[in-house]
Each structure stands twice: as structure tokens, then as C-alpha cells.
């Protein structure tokens, strides 16, 4: 899919989210991200744990205040800090699906209450039509309408994730941030959820931000892919380009570490695995954040922060090598 | 090839308020010396219970090993009295667990935890134990082992903790290392480092590994042999190439079809496996995969298929060849209607 063909729906301009962590220490979870999201595209967001991908998702939805920078939704700059009025306005437009289907549904609410809660707050449904509406949403995500009087504990992980999807969809949002929607699920169930999201995207014209750490899956579902490292974007481009022809040394080691379900390929593979682990994001030194682990780092990388450089069509990298 | 461990017909049950859960229903497999066997399956298929029974880690009650045997170098290790069992586990078999934070003792220094096994099994003194602990931490590539040996688990990162667990497990030079989802909680980059370390240790020490995982990528990278488990039974076993390139059981094919491949065109549509695994309170009389199988026939519901040798269609009595628990391998059965896309041809250019 070509991104230029659809209008921009969401734009991030130098978005930052910092946390004070005691004393004069700051954790720069998201530190200056800019990108555009086009209508009806799926944008994948990958990186190791602690790279800020979940914080980014939550900041876009408004669950975290913005420290600096803008999120522009259909030409309108979203407020730095959401008031309850703002939530009411924008939660209809931008919704979120959470990672853990076990803890993100209220165990004391029935499925009917969970799915209907949003639309009722927004007065989208009359109370007389709740059963019909909830039933049709459940059907859409592949659950039986007569499940609606049950409680979350009566469902399996995959079914709960579908309930989470139905809950997010019931408001008919334009953008959905999916924060690791499949990582708690078994392989056979992952495919169900992925196919469902793809189907709904086509049916309802949804735009998705897909946060995950499973590189093969992100490559498969998304049109474009962003690789994050310690709050910064290191590479962004069409998924196939980033996955099969990674340019940034970090992306290269990330892809090289990703095991493929193909024994011959794994045997022939040259291991260029990275040493060390992601360092603490608190009080980072100047220069490129990956410099400490980078096999190709030079003196300059430790001093000067790299700028974004274009390395192909829609493909940018933040690295001094380019 | 000599077998280090031979498990036969292992059956494990648990008493619960809801009834008896038949978690493992007659599992047989073998592990060769200095090779890696991967046991794959989804959550709840019984893969962890299988290895925990071998290690004698099943709480009894509520657990119960109702049948089967596990021979290590020809000697039975199931149901040993505690004093005997303690000579096997930790000494001849080491084990590492999924979550390194909850499996390490937070109130003991890592050096002390490693030395504990050495003191118990090899009768080392505190001083010798600490010295050996440092050298083992060095072998699992923990930098500055001398300083780290006196630190506590919370001072280590996730990947480093997993290295400490490996250090504990290999301290007494076990012949067999059981790794239960060793990298599931880790990032891919760290996972890759741990897998490399495990492979190096296996080669250096001629150690065998049983690797429990649900990640087919990890299996492809690590395993020599593979056993695929479903609903408490092994449904397919064979070499890693047989499992991936000549998949025989519909469940194995289903798993592969549910995963993205490496094809840039993305023409492969992910095919989920519909339905869910059977309830092991009332395990089905027939094939465990019957309810989800696209090829299921009437006979599959009523009768449990035996393991067939995929090539000869005979019914082998011991594990070893490429075997599959499916009636479609019977001599008189029709060919399967849904064949796996031929990965082998795609990667070697040779028509398999």
C-alpha cells in the first residue's frame, strides 16, 4: 500500500514524554519523535523492552501528558494534558487495545457492561438497543452474542483479547493504538487476532499503530515500521525494507537476533548478535544512544547526536554512517 | 547414538476441586547424549509437567505419576526416595526456569546460591564453593565475576539473572540440562545471547539439553530433535528438519500455517487454528486434535490414533524415527488433503 495515496490522519511533532524519577534525574522515555500516520495504514512499532514504545502509545492516546511537542489529529493539535472533557472528545476518535487481556478487563463487569460502557458515556446508544448493539459487536469479533452476560474470567486469553477489541471498536474510533495485543497469546490464537484486526481495518477504514516485540509478526501485519531505541527513533521505513534490508546497526542486530522458524536458514545464518543489554534510560550521555553497544561506533557517535537521513523511498535512518 | 534419557509412557494426573486433570497422557521420548531435544506446544499441553515429573518437582499430592518410567543411563529415576532423588537432581540433571526473578532467592547472594549446590553435591567448603562460583559465573560470561559473586539477584538485569540460573544449573556438571522456556521473558537480543551461551556450554561439556518452548523460531535454531505436544500427548516427533520440512501431523502443519513466513510478498495468509484445546478433565477418547483438525474423520473421534512411523506406516514401539499420531499415516489411508507448503523446496531449490 502506498502511504501517499491516503491523507494524513495523525502527526507527531518532536513528541517528548519525560518522567521525573527522584532528585534531578529524568527518565526520557520518549524523546523527540516525529512521524505521520496515514489513513487506513498499519504502522508497526518495535524495540526492546524499555525503549519507550508503550509510553509512546499511551502518550498518543492521552493517558500520559505530553512533556513537549505536539500530536496533531486531523489538523487539530491535541491538548498537552487531557481534562475529562478532552477525554470525552478524543476517546471517540483514538482508542487503545491493551497488552494483557487478563488484567485490562474489569472482573466485576459483565461483557455487556464492558462493551457498552463507552458508547453509553458518549450517549451513542439508547439503553433499549444495548443488547442488539453489543451482540453485533461480539459477532464481529467472532464471539457469540449470548456470551454478553458472562464475566471476563469465563473466557480464554484469545477471547478476552477479542472482548478488548470489541470494547475499543464499539466507539467506532478512527485510530487504534494496539499495545502488544498478541504477546500474551498462543501462536494459533495470535493468527486469529491478527486476521481480525486486518479484516476490521479494511471493513471500517481503521488506522492502526501496532506495538509489538515480535519482529516477524510486525513485519507481516504492518505497512511501515518504526524501530525505537531508548526513546529515539532509529529507523523508519516500509516494513519489508526495514526487515529484509535494515540499515541502522541497531536494526541489523535486532533482526539478526530474531529466530526464524526455519532450521536450514538458522544453521546458515552468520551470527552478528549484539553484546550487552539496553542501558538504563536515566541520565543518558550525549551522542547516539546506541553508541555504547554499536559495533561500528566512532568517536563522533559518542559526542554528537545523529540526524535523520533518507536512505531510500520513505526510509529514514538516524545514524552517522549515512 | 546412545540415549542418555529414555522416557516411556509417562502419565501424570492432578487432583483438583473440579476433578482429575489428566495433564500428561502417555508420553515417550528419548534424549541423545550431547544433543538438544525441543518439546514444543501451546500453554496447557503438558510440556512443563512432563519435565517437572522427570525432575521430581511435581507436588504430590495433588499430583500423581500414575504410570511410565524414565531411565537415565538405564537406571530408573522416577519415584526415587528423596535421598536418592536428591543425588540426581542438581547433580546429574540441572534445570533452568522461565522467570529468573522469581526462581532465584532474593535474600541470598548469587555466589552463595551457586555454591549451595556445590557444597551439597560435591562436598565443597564455603571458601572453595565461592571460588568455583566465580569461575562458573565467568563461564556463563558475566563480566567482573569476582565482584558480582557477592551481589544479590535484584542487582542483576533480566538477561544476567538468566545467566546466573544457568550457572546454578551447570555448577555440578550435569549430563542433562532441562530448560523450561528459558528465554520467554527476555528481549530477542538477549534471547539470542542466552541461546548462543547454551549451545556453547552444550558442546564444551557434552551435555544434553531438553528445551521447552512454544517458539518455533527458537526450536529451529536450537533443536536436533523435536517432540510436538498437544493435549498431554506427543503428536509428532522427529529430527528438526523432518518436523519443519516434512511436517506430518495436522497440528504441526497448523502451527506453521499460523505463523508469518519470510516471504516478502506477504501472500501467505495466516491461518489460525480454530477452536481451543480439549478439556483435560475429560480428555477425548479419540484424537486430542479431533475437534480442530481440518482433516478429521469419524474414526478420529472414536479411537485414539497410535504413533505411526511416517515413512513406513508401521507402528513403532520406541521413539526415534519420524513419528506422527494420525490415522492418515496408516497404510490404507488416503493422502492428506491439506499439505504443508513446501518450505524445503523454497530454501534448497530441490523438490522434496
mmCIF file of N, CA, C and O in Angstrom, chain B residues 44 47 82 84 96 107 109 123 144 191 204 212 220 224 251 261 280 290 306 311 324:
data_model
loop_
_atom_site.group_PDB
_atom_site.id
_atom_site.type_symbol
_atom_site.label_atom_id
_atom_site.label_comp_id
_atom_site.label_asym_id
_atom_site.label_seq_id
_atom_site.Cartn_x
_atom_site.Cartn_y
_atom_site.Cartn_z
ATOM 1 N N UNK B 44 -0.604 -25.193 28.455
ATOM 2 C CA UNK B 44 -1.547 -26.192 28.921
ATOM 3 C C UNK B 44 -1.435 -27.541 28.241
ATOM 4 O O UNK B 44 -2.241 -28.425 28.492
ATOM 5 N N UNK B 47 3.718 -29.791 28.594
ATOM 6 C CA UNK B 47 5.163 -29.886 28.382
ATOM 7 C C UNK B 47 5.953 -29.612 29.663
ATOM 8 O O UNK B 47 6.927 -30.313 29.956
ATOM 9 N N UNK B 82 13.452 -39.668 48.486
ATOM 10 C CA UNK B 82 14.011 -38.318 48.475
ATOM 11 C C UNK B 82 15.538 -38.310 48.480
ATOM 12 O O UNK B 82 16.175 -37.582 47.719
ATOM 13 N N UNK B 84 17.621 -40.445 47.396
ATOM 14 C CA UNK B 84 18.159 -40.867 46.103
ATOM 15 C C UNK B 84 17.897 -39.795 45.046
ATOM 16 O O UNK B 84 18.763 -39.492 44.226
ATOM 17 N N UNK B 96 16.732 -25.017 34.433
ATOM 18 C CA UNK B 96 16.532 -23.576 34.496
ATOM 19 C C UNK B 96 15.083 -23.255 34.167
ATOM 20 O O UNK B 96 14.444 -23.938 33.382
ATOM 21 N N UNK B 107 17.140 -13.229 48.908
ATOM 22 C CA UNK B 107 17.862 -12.893 50.137
ATOM 23 C C UNK B 107 19.250 -13.529 50.198
ATOM 24 O O UNK B 107 19.939 -13.427 51.197
ATOM 25 N N UNK B 109 23.089 -14.068 48.228
ATOM 26 C CA UNK B 109 23.941 -13.589 47.143
ATOM 27 C C UNK B 109 23.974 -14.670 46.068
ATOM 28 O O UNK B 109 23.775 -15.856 46.354
ATOM 29 N N UNK B 123 30.453 -31.622 48.166
ATOM 30 C CA UNK B 123 31.086 -31.520 49.473
ATOM 31 C C UNK B 123 32.173 -30.462 49.562
ATOM 32 O O UNK B 123 33.143 -30.617 50.299
ATOM 33 N N UNK B 144 33.117 -9.187 35.219
ATOM 34 C CA UNK B 144 33.558 -8.901 36.585
ATOM 35 C C UNK B 144 32.969 -9.884 37.591
ATOM 36 O O UNK B 144 32.397 -9.493 38.616
ATOM 37 N N UNK B 191 17.775 -12.854 24.256
ATOM 38 C CA UNK B 191 17.438 -14.240 23.965
ATOM 39 C C UNK B 191 18.511 -14.874 23.100
ATOM 40 O O UNK B 191 18.968 -15.983 23.364
ATOM 41 N N UNK B 204 30.840 -27.714 24.816
ATOM 42 C CA UNK B 204 32.012 -27.824 25.694
ATOM 43 C C UNK B 204 31.906 -28.997 26.648
ATOM 44 O O UNK B 204 32.880 -29.682 26.932
ATOM 45 N N UNK B 212 12.205 -26.642 26.542
ATOM 46 C CA UNK B 212 10.756 -26.498 26.458
ATOM 47 C C UNK B 212 10.461 -25.116 25.912
ATOM 48 O O UNK B 212 10.975 -24.125 26.438
ATOM 49 N N UNK B 220 13.815 -24.031 15.812
ATOM 50 C CA UNK B 220 14.576 -24.151 14.571
ATOM 51 C C UNK B 220 16.047 -23.859 14.810
ATOM 52 O O UNK B 220 16.922 -24.464 14.204
ATOM 53 N N UNK B 224 18.058 -30.473 17.833
ATOM 54 C CA UNK B 224 18.417 -31.569 16.938
ATOM 55 C C UNK B 224 17.174 -32.400 16.680
ATOM 56 O O UNK B 224 16.882 -32.776 15.560
ATOM 57 N N UNK B 251 -1.598 -30.924 13.313
ATOM 58 C CA UNK B 251 -1.368 -29.858 14.297
ATOM 59 C C UNK B 251 -0.063 -29.122 14.018
ATOM 60 O O UNK B 251 -0.015 -27.890 14.075
ATOM 61 N N UNK B 261 5.749 -16.150 7.480
ATOM 62 C CA UNK B 261 6.985 -16.724 6.947
ATOM 63 C C UNK B 261 7.910 -15.595 6.503
ATOM 64 O O UNK B 261 7.706 -14.434 6.834
ATOM 65 N N UNK B 280 -8.908 -31.179 29.706
ATOM 66 C CA UNK B 280 -8.203 -32.378 30.162
ATOM 67 C C UNK B 280 -8.813 -32.991 31.428
ATOM 68 O O UNK B 280 -8.301 -33.958 31.963
ATOM 69 N N UNK B 290 -8.901 -33.799 17.372
ATOM 70 C CA UNK B 290 -10.065 -34.057 16.524
ATOM 71 C C UNK B 290 -10.926 -32.818 16.272
ATOM 72 O O UNK B 290 -11.258 -32.482 15.141
ATOM 73 N N UNK B 306 -2.641 -44.424 17.022
ATOM 74 C CA UNK B 306 -1.322 -44.745 17.572
ATOM 75 C C UNK B 306 -0.279 -43.894 16.872
ATOM 76 O O UNK B 306 -0.586 -43.182 15.909
ATOM 77 N N UNK B 311 7.393 -42.747 7.445
ATOM 78 C CA UNK B 311 7.854 -43.314 6.184
ATOM 79 C C UNK B 311 7.292 -44.699 5.907
ATOM 80 O O UNK B 311 6.834 -44.984 4.805
ATOM 81 N N UNK B 324 4.245 -39.862 13.864
ATOM 82 C CA UNK B 324 3.115 -38.948 13.930
ATOM 83 C C UNK B 324 1.877 -39.697 14.390
ATOM 84 O O UNK B 324 1.605 -40.813 13.949
#
